[in-house]
Amino acid sequence: MDILADPDLAPRLRTGLKTRTRELYEDFARTHNVQTLLMRRRRMVDEALREAWTVLQLPREVALVAVGGYGRGELAPHSDVDVLVLVPENTDTECNQRIEQFIGLGWDLGLELGSAVRTVEECLLEAQQDITVQTSMLEARLVAGSRALFETFQQRFAPTVNAREFFQAKLLEMRQRHAKYQYTPYALEPNCKESPGGLRDLQVILWMTKAAGFGDSWNELFDKGLLTRREAQELSRNERLLKTIRARLHILAGRRQDVLVFDLQTTLAESFGYRGNNVKRASELLMRRYYWVAKAVTQLNTVLLLNIEARLFPQESAVIRPLSERFYERQGMLEVSEADIYEKNPHAILETFLIYQQASGVKGLSANTLRALYNARTLMDAKWRRDPENRRLFLAILQQPRGITHALRLMNQTSVLGRYLINFRRIVGQMQHDLFHVYTVDQHILMVVRNVRRFAIVEHTHEFPYCSQLMAHFDKPWVLYVAALFHDIAKGRGGDHSLLGVGDARRFCRQHGVAKEDADLICWLVEHHLTMSQVAQKQDLGDIEVIRNFAKAVGNERYLTALYLLTVADIRGTSPKVWNAWKGKLLEDLYRMTLRVLGGDAVDRHSLLAQRKEEAISLLRLVTMDSRAHEALWDQLDVAFFLRHDARDIAWLTRHLHDKVNSPTPIVRVRLSQAGEGLQVAVYTRDKTDLFARICGYFDRKSFSILDAKIHTTRHGYALDTFQITDPDSVQHYRDIIALVEHELVIHLERDEPLPEPTRGRLSRQSRSFPIKPRVDLRPDERGQYYLLSVSANDRTGLLYAIARVLARHGVSLHTAHINTLGERVEDVFLIDGTRLAENSKLQLRLETDLLDALVV
């Protein structure tokens, strides 16, 4: 039959499928039985495809086969419907036309049809060449057509599956997938199918066991001795929750949606019956449950993989190396001597990780050890935590010369860390809605510990050479690891987490016998772990008083070095978007200047001014400039310019401007940023109130991000402004666009056209889900000469230009700008001329009001 002969066929089938689907979703909303939903959805699609197959009168010798998840017999609401049309050799034209009509009709029914048309021989060839194809065929199921052809396919396909090769290929594939998701299930927007601990991990296990003939259900794996009954029950329960989350995501989104995006988390949580309160949102309650499930899946998945590997690759003659009375090493894995070793001696729980660190050649924990730890969770109670031997062992783990990061990660994965540090357990799966952390609190903390630890590892010295140099001379690195563990441990309790965390850190140090001088440093670091980044990114490092006040707060070199190392590690552990080379330079500059003050250098404005000038003149001699050529420009520059620019910047600007002091046209010079990322742009032109806004407008139009701006006005009325910019989305090298920026920016400034209205760029998806209330804070500095303008808001395209335009409209002169972008949030600080503001309180009010209006989307 030709579809054209019955134009009502597709609409009729589609309408029937939609009606039954709607009824199915309504039943699911009442019963919450996800297994019934998936099975009934599959049967509905089966029936629709069979009817289409029959109506189109496909040849009897052709078979319609479900593969992949559809072949497994389960179909999520908006999952792809993967089918294989098995055909005999040498099909005729009419058969091919009817197959094409069938596939087209499947799409007309509204199904996301993934189809392939192959002979048995072609199937076998494709399966041998592509592990994904082989995996999908492993779950083949006949839907309609020739059973004989399908059975022939099964008989010929089964012997081609090599269980060992299949295991190795899927294991490699899983590791690659985990790498894509940074090896963690704790992203704030995890993929409930593909992320570590998601449904795919469970499917991989069942694919492996099916290929090996061990079974394709948790009960069968229990029967085969690969799982205990309790483990099988937990896997089944966790799988059911993950399937429920995925099904509800599909229904809520009205499409295939496997990522738990912020936009849907609250609605999804409410569909489970969660309700928010004053402490936590409904979405946080659901996500915490999700993270705990993903963690359990990861734990049991590891056990199963090791068990399957042992069955497939038996090593009966493997060498056993005793490590202690309770542990030995076999095939590079740490084994317990007895299955009930932890029940007999609970001290052995922490000893496991100490032995893991100390024993060379041990690369992980065996399935037996992991299973024993999993079953020992109830032993880790308050009495166990108070045991002096356990406290000694835990501190020893942190003080080892190697394996600290891996040990802590293993302790977290096996729930030992959270059961020993009870306050750490409270932040496992704790979300952070500050729009710049991309991990849960526990994962961020472990990331910071890892970052600090990497400073001490030779193989990673190329990443942050100066930090590695400082770490090599730090007397007790473990003090930093403890501070990193506690720096954010009090998040989510309400109040200042830095102050609350001090109490936890103080208690830990007292219980573990930490010396007073080390305990004081740990607690100080926890309390002040945000201080250095705030000073570096929000205050003027060219102001001697800023450096002196920070040095006074730090007190000594040991505290300064510890805070610097923790600060770098902390910022790096928030999000790949937050750290950049410019922030690194600011922190290093602040460290070096503070170190000089702590070292007793008499740093004052006059000595620093003389030093900067002398260094700059030395650099100018290297480019053979006349010894007095700089004077014309320097005569027009005040002390503040020399204090706010380092010698390299002064020499660079002087070299390009010394003979253009009274230039009638704008001069723009660009070079690669000395911080190591982006460009440094210098603009020299006659000053005017809207100049900063014009420059920002150009950068905004070119999609450049401004990281920093230094604004200076010469004695004879010229602006000498420098900017640090990056192009996050550019695929071209910065060196290639230097000439373009120099040319275009000059033309842009010469046009002197009216400032265009700012575009109110759209907020990102994350910012829409967690909006920040715009904040403007305007207050005079301590000297009354300038006003400090602080702005906080959700980031969006055109925001800085909108702020600059408001300042220009009110005739407010800008002295300096610290542009601080934290993921999806901005916290910018501007130092502006306070002369007119001090005299006119109404102007202050109008400025603040207009700025708030500019911040609103």
PDB file of N, CA and C in Angstrom, residues 181 188-193 195 249-250 256-262 264-265 268 765:
ATOM      1  N   TYR A 181      32.860  14.640  31.909  1.00  0.00           N
ATOM      2  CA  TYR A 181      32.117  15.248  33.020  1.00  0.00           C
ATOM      3  C   TYR A 181      33.018  15.458  34.242  1.00  0.00           C
ATOM      4  N   LEU A 188      26.715  21.050  39.334  1.00  0.00           N
ATOM      5  CA  LEU A 188      25.446  21.639  39.762  1.00  0.00           C
ATOM      6  C   LEU A 188      24.324  21.357  38.775  1.00  0.00           C
ATOM      7  N   GLU A 189      24.676  21.043  37.526  1.00  0.00           N
ATOM      8  CA  GLU A 189      23.681  20.646  36.535  1.00  0.00           C
ATOM      9  C   GLU A 189      24.119  19.311  35.930  1.00  0.00           C
ATOM     10  N   PRO A 190      23.993  18.223  36.681  1.00  0.00           N
ATOM     11  CA  PRO A 190      24.484  16.934  36.188  1.00  0.00           C
ATOM     12  C   PRO A 190      23.579  16.348  35.114  1.00  0.00           C
ATOM     13  N   ASN A 191      24.141  15.450  34.335  1.00  0.00           N
ATOM     14  CA  ASN A 191      23.381  14.696  33.348  1.00  0.00           C
ATOM     15  C   ASN A 191      22.994  13.372  34.003  1.00  0.00           C
ATOM     16  N   CYS A 192      21.698  13.176  34.255  1.00  0.00           N
ATOM     17  CA  CYS A 192      21.271  12.010  35.030  1.00  0.00           C
ATOM     18  C   CYS A 192      21.488  10.704  34.270  1.00  0.00           C
ATOM     19  N   LYS A 193      21.788  10.807  32.975  1.00  0.00           N
ATOM     20  CA  LYS A 193      22.063   9.599  32.200  1.00  0.00           C
ATOM     21  C   LYS A 193      23.562   9.391  32.006  1.00  0.00           C
ATOM     22  N   SER A 195      26.395  11.413  33.235  1.00  0.00           N
ATOM     23  CA  SER A 195      27.384  11.771  34.246  1.00  0.00           C
ATOM     24  C   SER A 195      27.794  10.549  35.070  1.00  0.00           C
ATOM     25  N   LEU A 249      11.857  14.589  33.899  1.00  0.00           N
ATOM     26  CA  LEU A 249      12.536  15.650  33.145  1.00  0.00           C
ATOM     27  C   LEU A 249      12.011  15.714  31.719  1.00  0.00           C
ATOM     28  N   HIS A 250      11.872  14.569  31.079  1.00  0.00           N
ATOM     29  CA  HIS A 250      11.364  14.516  29.702  1.00  0.00           C
ATOM     30  C   HIS A 250       9.962  15.102  29.623  1.00  0.00           C
ATOM     31  N   ARG A 256      13.397  15.461  24.813  1.00  0.00           N
ATOM     32  CA  ARG A 256      14.458  14.715  25.486  1.00  0.00           C
ATOM     33  C   ARG A 256      15.318  15.687  26.288  1.00  0.00           C
ATOM     34  N   GLN A 257      15.394  15.470  27.575  1.00  0.00           N
ATOM     35  CA  GLN A 257      16.137  16.356  28.464  1.00  0.00           C
ATOM     36  C   GLN A 257      16.740  15.505  29.579  1.00  0.00           C
ATOM     37  N   ASP A 258      18.046  15.302  29.523  1.00  0.00           N
ATOM     38  CA  ASP A 258      18.716  14.461  30.504  1.00  0.00           C
ATOM     39  C   ASP A 258      19.534  15.261  31.504  1.00  0.00           C
ATOM     40  N   VAL A 259      19.737  16.549  31.243  1.00  0.00           N
ATOM     41  CA  VAL A 259      20.514  17.395  32.152  1.00  0.00           C
ATOM     42  C   VAL A 259      19.573  18.059  33.151  1.00  0.00           C
ATOM     43  N   LEU A 260      19.899  17.980  34.418  1.00  0.00           N
ATOM     44  CA  LEU A 260      19.080  18.617  35.450  1.00  0.00           C
ATOM     45  C   LEU A 260      19.424  20.105  35.495  1.00  0.00           C
ATOM     46  N   VAL A 261      18.923  20.838  34.524  1.00  0.00           N
ATOM     47  CA  VAL A 261      19.230  22.268  34.400  1.00  0.00           C
ATOM     48  C   VAL A 261      18.526  23.039  35.514  1.00  0.00           C
ATOM     49  N   PHE A 262      19.100  24.172  35.882  1.00  0.00           N
ATOM     50  CA  PHE A 262      18.523  24.992  36.935  1.00  0.00           C
ATOM     51  C   PHE A 262      17.064  25.335  36.648  1.00  0.00           C
ATOM     52  N   LEU A 264      14.686  23.731  35.468  1.00  0.00           N
ATOM     53  CA  LEU A 264      13.695  22.690  35.746  1.00  0.00           C
ATOM     54  C   LEU A 264      13.837  22.068  37.133  1.00  0.00           C
ATOM     55  N   GLN A 265      14.906  22.390  37.842  1.00  0.00           N
ATOM     56  CA  GLN A 265      15.147  21.700  39.110  1.00  0.00           C
ATOM     57  C   GLN A 265      14.037  21.933  40.132  1.00  0.00           C
ATOM     58  N   LEU A 268      10.844  20.134  39.011  1.00  0.00           N
ATOM     59  CA  LEU A 268      11.072  18.697  39.163  1.00  0.00           C
ATOM     60  C   LEU A 268      10.987  18.305  40.636  1.00  0.00           C
ATOM     61  N   ARG A 765      21.090  31.407  31.162  1.00  0.00           N
ATOM     62  CA  ARG A 765      20.079  30.521  31.736  1.00  0.00           C
ATOM     63  C   ARG A 765      20.269  30.383  33.249  1.00  0.00           C
TER      64      ARG A 765
END
